[in-house]
Amino acid sequence: MTVDETPVLTVDGRRPPTAVAVKELAALCDRVEDGGAAVAVLRVTGAPDPDWTDGLDTALVTKWERTLRRFERLPAVTVAVAAGDTGGTALDAFLTADLRLAAPGTRLVLPSDGEATWPGMAVFRLVRLLGAGRARRAVLFGDPIDAEQAIALGLADDLTDDPDTALTDLLLRYAGHGGTELAVRRQLLLDAATTPFEDALGPHLAACDRALRRLPTTEPA
């Protein structure tokens, strides 16, 4: 699969969650699930103005968050490429991806109304990825995380001024990892941070059993 054949969606962080944004992301998920694409790409950029929540309601935010969760669990390698100030819906989308690229000058920014930051699930994902201590200033005060910090903190995997070449490299390296088993490994990874060993053992053993069933068997000599 080449970059041109890969499902790609641009997420504009200047826009609040809208019915159109939900529909666009859901359509990308449909394409991956129906067509079996091994990789899905989000190009994310833009941060909202202080009045970005005008006209927004909880029902629409719920639909957006659920669709992001669907993207986050796709049976495909998910990639996000950030450029410039990245906040709001763009930051939401960036944090859901398996692999995250950032262009020089990128800043990850939680939207703020001057009194507090937006309490969406980007807060949850930042804390899950960084821990409460390293996420504190971004979550409480909206301090931007620049590209170099994002690399150092593990929020971004690579800093690149040539996203298309970087995407091609990722396709060559990881396109063979898509599918249901990738989704299973991703869930095991996410659960490991908060699940006690005793509770995690069953899902891990079940995954091992599936893996063994997929492997060719050899007759004893």
GROMACS .gro file of C-alpha atoms in nm:
model
  221
    1MET     CA    1   0.000   0.000   0.000
    2THR     CA    2   0.129   0.348  -0.093
    3VAL     CA    3   0.050   0.684   0.067
    4ASP     CA    4  -0.189   0.757  -0.220
    5GLU     CA    5  -0.387   0.439  -0.146
    6THR     CA    6  -0.402   0.493   0.229
    7PRO     CA    7  -0.722   0.631   0.387
    8VAL     CA    8  -0.637   0.989   0.494
    9LEU     CA    9  -0.845   1.249   0.679
   10THR     CA   10  -0.754   1.607   0.767
   11VAL     CA   11  -0.876   1.724   1.109
   12ASP     CA   12  -0.893   2.102   1.154
   13GLY     CA   13  -0.850   2.189   1.521
   14ARG     CA   14  -0.991   2.537   1.466
   15ARG     CA   15  -1.334   2.379   1.431
   16PRO     CA   16  -1.523   2.247   1.733
   17PRO     CA   17  -1.666   1.897   1.713
   18THR     CA   18  -1.939   1.912   1.448
   19ALA     CA   19  -2.176   1.664   1.291
   20VAL     CA   20  -1.968   1.692   0.972
   21ALA     CA   21  -1.644   1.613   1.159
   22VAL     CA   22  -1.805   1.309   1.321
   23LYS     CA   23  -1.936   1.191   0.985
   24GLU     CA   24  -1.596   1.234   0.816
   25LEU     CA   25  -1.414   1.037   1.085
   26ALA     CA   26  -1.682   0.767   1.086
   27ALA     CA   27  -1.650   0.738   0.706
   28LEU     CA   28  -1.275   0.681   0.741
   29CYS     CA   29  -1.343   0.411   1.000
   30ASP     CA   30  -1.597   0.252   0.765
   31ARG     CA   31  -1.343   0.247   0.484
   32VAL     CA   32  -1.083   0.076   0.701
   33GLU     CA   33  -1.324  -0.178   0.847
   34ASP     CA   34  -1.493  -0.259   0.514
   35GLY     CA   35  -1.188  -0.253   0.292
   36GLY     CA   36  -0.933  -0.399   0.527
   37ALA     CA   37  -0.685  -0.112   0.492
   38ALA     CA   38  -0.372  -0.184   0.693
   39VAL     CA   39  -0.297   0.181   0.773
   40ALA     CA   40  -0.513   0.491   0.834
   41VAL     CA   41  -0.373   0.844   0.850
   42LEU     CA   42  -0.493   1.165   1.015
   43ARG     CA   43  -0.336   1.498   0.922
   44VAL     CA   44  -0.404   1.730   1.214
   45THR     CA   45  -0.346   2.102   1.254
   46GLY     CA   46  -0.508   2.412   1.401
   47ALA     CA   47  -0.612   2.521   1.749
   48PRO     CA   48  -0.945   2.679   1.845
   49ASP     CA   49  -1.017   3.037   1.941
   50PRO     CA   50  -1.132   3.109   2.299
   51ASP     CA   51  -1.500   3.115   2.192
   52TRP     CA   52  -1.478   2.782   2.008
   53THR     CA   53  -1.747   2.616   2.222
   54ASP     CA   54  -2.026   2.855   2.113
   55GLY     CA   55  -2.319   2.638   2.007
   56LEU     CA   56  -2.152   2.316   2.120
   57ASP     CA   57  -2.354   2.067   2.325
   58THR     CA   58  -2.274   1.755   2.522
   59ALA     CA   59  -2.456   1.523   2.280
   60LEU     CA   60  -2.226   1.628   1.995
   61VAL     CA   61  -1.916   1.600   2.213
   62THR     CA   62  -2.028   1.247   2.306
   63LYS     CA   63  -2.061   1.146   1.940
   64TRP     CA   64  -1.717   1.288   1.865
   65GLU     CA   65  -1.554   1.107   2.156
   66ARG     CA   66  -1.721   0.777   2.065
   67THR     CA   67  -1.605   0.806   1.704
   68LEU     CA   68  -1.252   0.883   1.820
   69ARG     CA   69  -1.268   0.572   2.035
   70ARG     CA   70  -1.375   0.375   1.731
   71PHE     CA   71  -1.076   0.510   1.537
   72GLU     CA   72  -0.851   0.429   1.831
   73ARG     CA   73  -0.958   0.063   1.814
   74LEU     CA   74  -0.939   0.010   1.438
   75PRO     CA   75  -0.781  -0.314   1.314
   76ALA     CA   76  -0.517  -0.108   1.133
   77VAL     CA   77  -0.202   0.085   1.211
   78THR     CA   78  -0.316   0.441   1.282
   79VAL     CA   79  -0.088   0.737   1.212
   80ALA     CA   80  -0.130   1.107   1.293
   81VAL     CA   81   0.080   1.388   1.144
   82ALA     CA   82   0.068   1.721   1.329
   83ALA     CA   83   0.176   2.061   1.201
   84GLY     CA   84   0.161   2.404   1.366
   85ASP     CA   85  -0.050   2.470   1.672
   86THR     CA   86  -0.254   2.154   1.732
   87GLY     CA   87  -0.544   2.173   1.975
   88GLY     CA   88  -0.912   2.094   2.013
   89THR     CA   89  -1.030   1.823   1.775
   90ALA     CA   90  -0.682   1.808   1.615
   91LEU     CA   91  -0.518   1.727   1.949
   92ASP     CA   92  -0.795   1.477   2.029
   93ALA     CA   93  -0.725   1.296   1.703
   94PHE     CA   94  -0.346   1.315   1.735
   95LEU     CA   95  -0.345   1.143   2.073
   96THR     CA   96  -0.554   0.847   1.952
   97ALA     CA   97  -0.298   0.731   1.692
   98ASP     CA   98  -0.053   0.443   1.728
   99LEU     CA   99   0.224   0.640   1.557
  100ARG     CA  100   0.253   1.018   1.583
  101LEU     CA  101   0.466   1.246   1.365
  102ALA     CA  102   0.523   1.617   1.422
  103ALA     CA  103   0.654   1.885   1.188
  104PRO     CA  104   0.905   2.138   1.320
  105GLY     CA  105   0.720   2.419   1.497
  106THR     CA  106   0.433   2.198   1.610
  107ARG     CA  107   0.281   2.281   1.949
  108LEU     CA  108   0.026   2.061   2.127
  109VAL     CA  109  -0.221   2.286   2.307
  110LEU     CA  110  -0.522   2.211   2.526
  111PRO     CA  111  -0.788   2.478   2.458
  112SER     CA  112  -0.852   2.718   2.743
  113ASP     CA  113  -1.123   2.974   2.809
  114GLY     CA  114  -0.887   3.179   3.026
  115GLU     CA  115  -1.014   3.018   3.344
  116ALA     CA  116  -0.966   2.647   3.274
  117THR     CA  117  -0.873   2.405   3.000
  118TRP     CA  118  -1.126   2.198   2.808
  119PRO     CA  119  -1.191   1.880   3.015
  120GLY     CA  120  -1.232   1.643   2.720
  121MET     CA  121  -1.070   1.304   2.676
  122ALA     CA  122  -0.746   1.461   2.553
  123VAL     CA  123  -0.683   1.523   2.924
  124PHE     CA  124  -0.732   1.152   2.993
  125ARG     CA  125  -0.502   1.049   2.708
  126LEU     CA  126  -0.231   1.297   2.805
  127VAL     CA  127  -0.228   1.169   3.162
  128ARG     CA  128  -0.237   0.806   3.043
  129LEU     CA  129   0.061   0.872   2.814
  130LEU     CA  130   0.266   1.100   3.039
  131GLY     CA  131   0.155   1.042   3.396
  132ALA     CA  132  -0.003   1.311   3.611
  133GLY     CA  133   0.324   1.485   3.697
  134ARG     CA  134   0.445   1.549   3.344
  135ALA     CA  135   0.097   1.632   3.215
  136ARG     CA  136   0.016   1.869   3.503
  137ARG     CA  137   0.098   2.208   3.352
  138ALA     CA  138  -0.061   2.126   3.017
  139VAL     CA  139  -0.379   1.997   3.181
  140LEU     CA  140  -0.418   2.259   3.453
  141PHE     CA  141  -0.289   2.569   3.276
  142GLY     CA  142  -0.286   2.492   2.905
  143ASP     CA  143   0.093   2.523   2.870
  144PRO     CA  144   0.183   2.423   2.512
  145ILE     CA  145   0.401   2.119   2.449
  146ASP     CA  146   0.637   2.199   2.162
  147ALA     CA  147   0.759   1.945   1.908
  148GLU     CA  148   1.092   1.881   2.079
  149GLN     CA  149   0.920   1.828   2.415
  150ALA     CA  150   0.667   1.598   2.250
  151ILE     CA  151   0.950   1.382   2.116
  152ALA     CA  152   1.128   1.376   2.453
  153LEU     CA  153   0.805   1.285   2.634
  154GLY     CA  154   0.705   1.016   2.387
  155LEU     CA  155   0.395   1.201   2.266
  156ALA     CA  156   0.546   1.209   1.916
  157ASP     CA  157   0.758   0.939   1.758
  158ASP     CA  158   0.943   1.145   1.500
  159LEU     CA  159   1.009   1.508   1.406
  160THR     CA  160   0.992   1.550   1.028
  161ASP     CA  161   0.968   1.832   0.776
  162ASP     CA  162   0.883   1.577   0.504
  163PRO     CA  163   0.566   1.400   0.620
  164ASP     CA  164   0.505   1.216   0.293
  165THR     CA  165   0.847   1.051   0.302
  166ALA     CA  166   0.803   0.970   0.670
  167LEU     CA  167   0.461   0.816   0.598
  168THR     CA  168   0.606   0.606   0.318
  169ASP     CA  169   0.874   0.478   0.554
  170LEU     CA  170   0.609   0.389   0.813
  171LEU     CA  171   0.402   0.207   0.551
  172LEU     CA  172   0.700  -0.001   0.450
  173ARG     CA  173   0.782  -0.079   0.812
  174TYR     CA  174   0.442  -0.140   0.969
  175ALA     CA  175   0.176  -0.208   0.704
  176GLY     CA  176   0.210  -0.582   0.769
  177HIS     CA  177   0.099  -0.537   1.130
  178GLY     CA  178  -0.261  -0.438   1.063
  179GLY     CA  179  -0.561  -0.656   1.145
  180THR     CA  180  -0.748  -0.792   1.443
  181GLU     CA  181  -0.437  -0.912   1.620
  182LEU     CA  182  -0.293  -0.559   1.621
  183ALA     CA  183  -0.613  -0.434   1.783
  184VAL     CA  184  -0.580  -0.705   2.049
  185ARG     CA  185  -0.217  -0.609   2.123
  186ARG     CA  186  -0.314  -0.243   2.142
  187GLN     CA  187  -0.582  -0.319   2.400
  188LEU     CA  188  -0.342  -0.527   2.605
  189LEU     CA  189  -0.096  -0.237   2.593
  190LEU     CA  190  -0.353   0.018   2.707
  191ASP     CA  191  -0.489  -0.206   2.983
  192ALA     CA  192  -0.145  -0.289   3.121
  193ALA     CA  193  -0.104   0.055   3.279
  194THR     CA  194  -0.407   0.017   3.505
  195THR     CA  195  -0.500  -0.352   3.526
  196PRO     CA  196  -0.370  -0.574   3.810
  197PHE     CA  197  -0.166  -0.875   3.701
  198GLU     CA  198  -0.431  -1.121   3.815
  199ASP     CA  199  -0.699  -0.949   3.604
  200ALA     CA  200  -0.467  -0.912   3.304
  201LEU     CA  201  -0.357  -1.276   3.299
  202GLY     CA  202  -0.677  -1.410   3.143
  203PRO     CA  203  -0.682  -1.173   2.841
  204HIS     CA  204  -0.311  -1.230   2.781
  205LEU     CA  205  -0.350  -1.608   2.794
  206ALA     CA  206  -0.648  -1.586   2.557
  207ALA     CA  207  -0.436  -1.381   2.316
  208CYS     CA  208  -0.156  -1.638   2.344
  209ASP     CA  209  -0.405  -1.914   2.265
  210ARG     CA  210  -0.527  -1.729   1.953
  211ALA     CA  211  -0.167  -1.675   1.843
  212LEU     CA  212  -0.084  -2.042   1.883
  213ARG     CA  213  -0.393  -2.143   1.685
  214ARG     CA  214  -0.285  -1.917   1.397
  215LEU     CA  215   0.064  -2.067   1.379
  216PRO     CA  216   0.127  -2.368   1.154
  217THR     CA  217   0.167  -2.692   1.344
  218THR     CA  218   0.446  -2.939   1.285
  219GLU     CA  219   0.420  -3.310   1.332
  220PRO     CA  220   0.655  -3.458   1.594
  221ALA     CA  221   0.956  -3.639   1.449
   0.00000   0.00000   0.00000
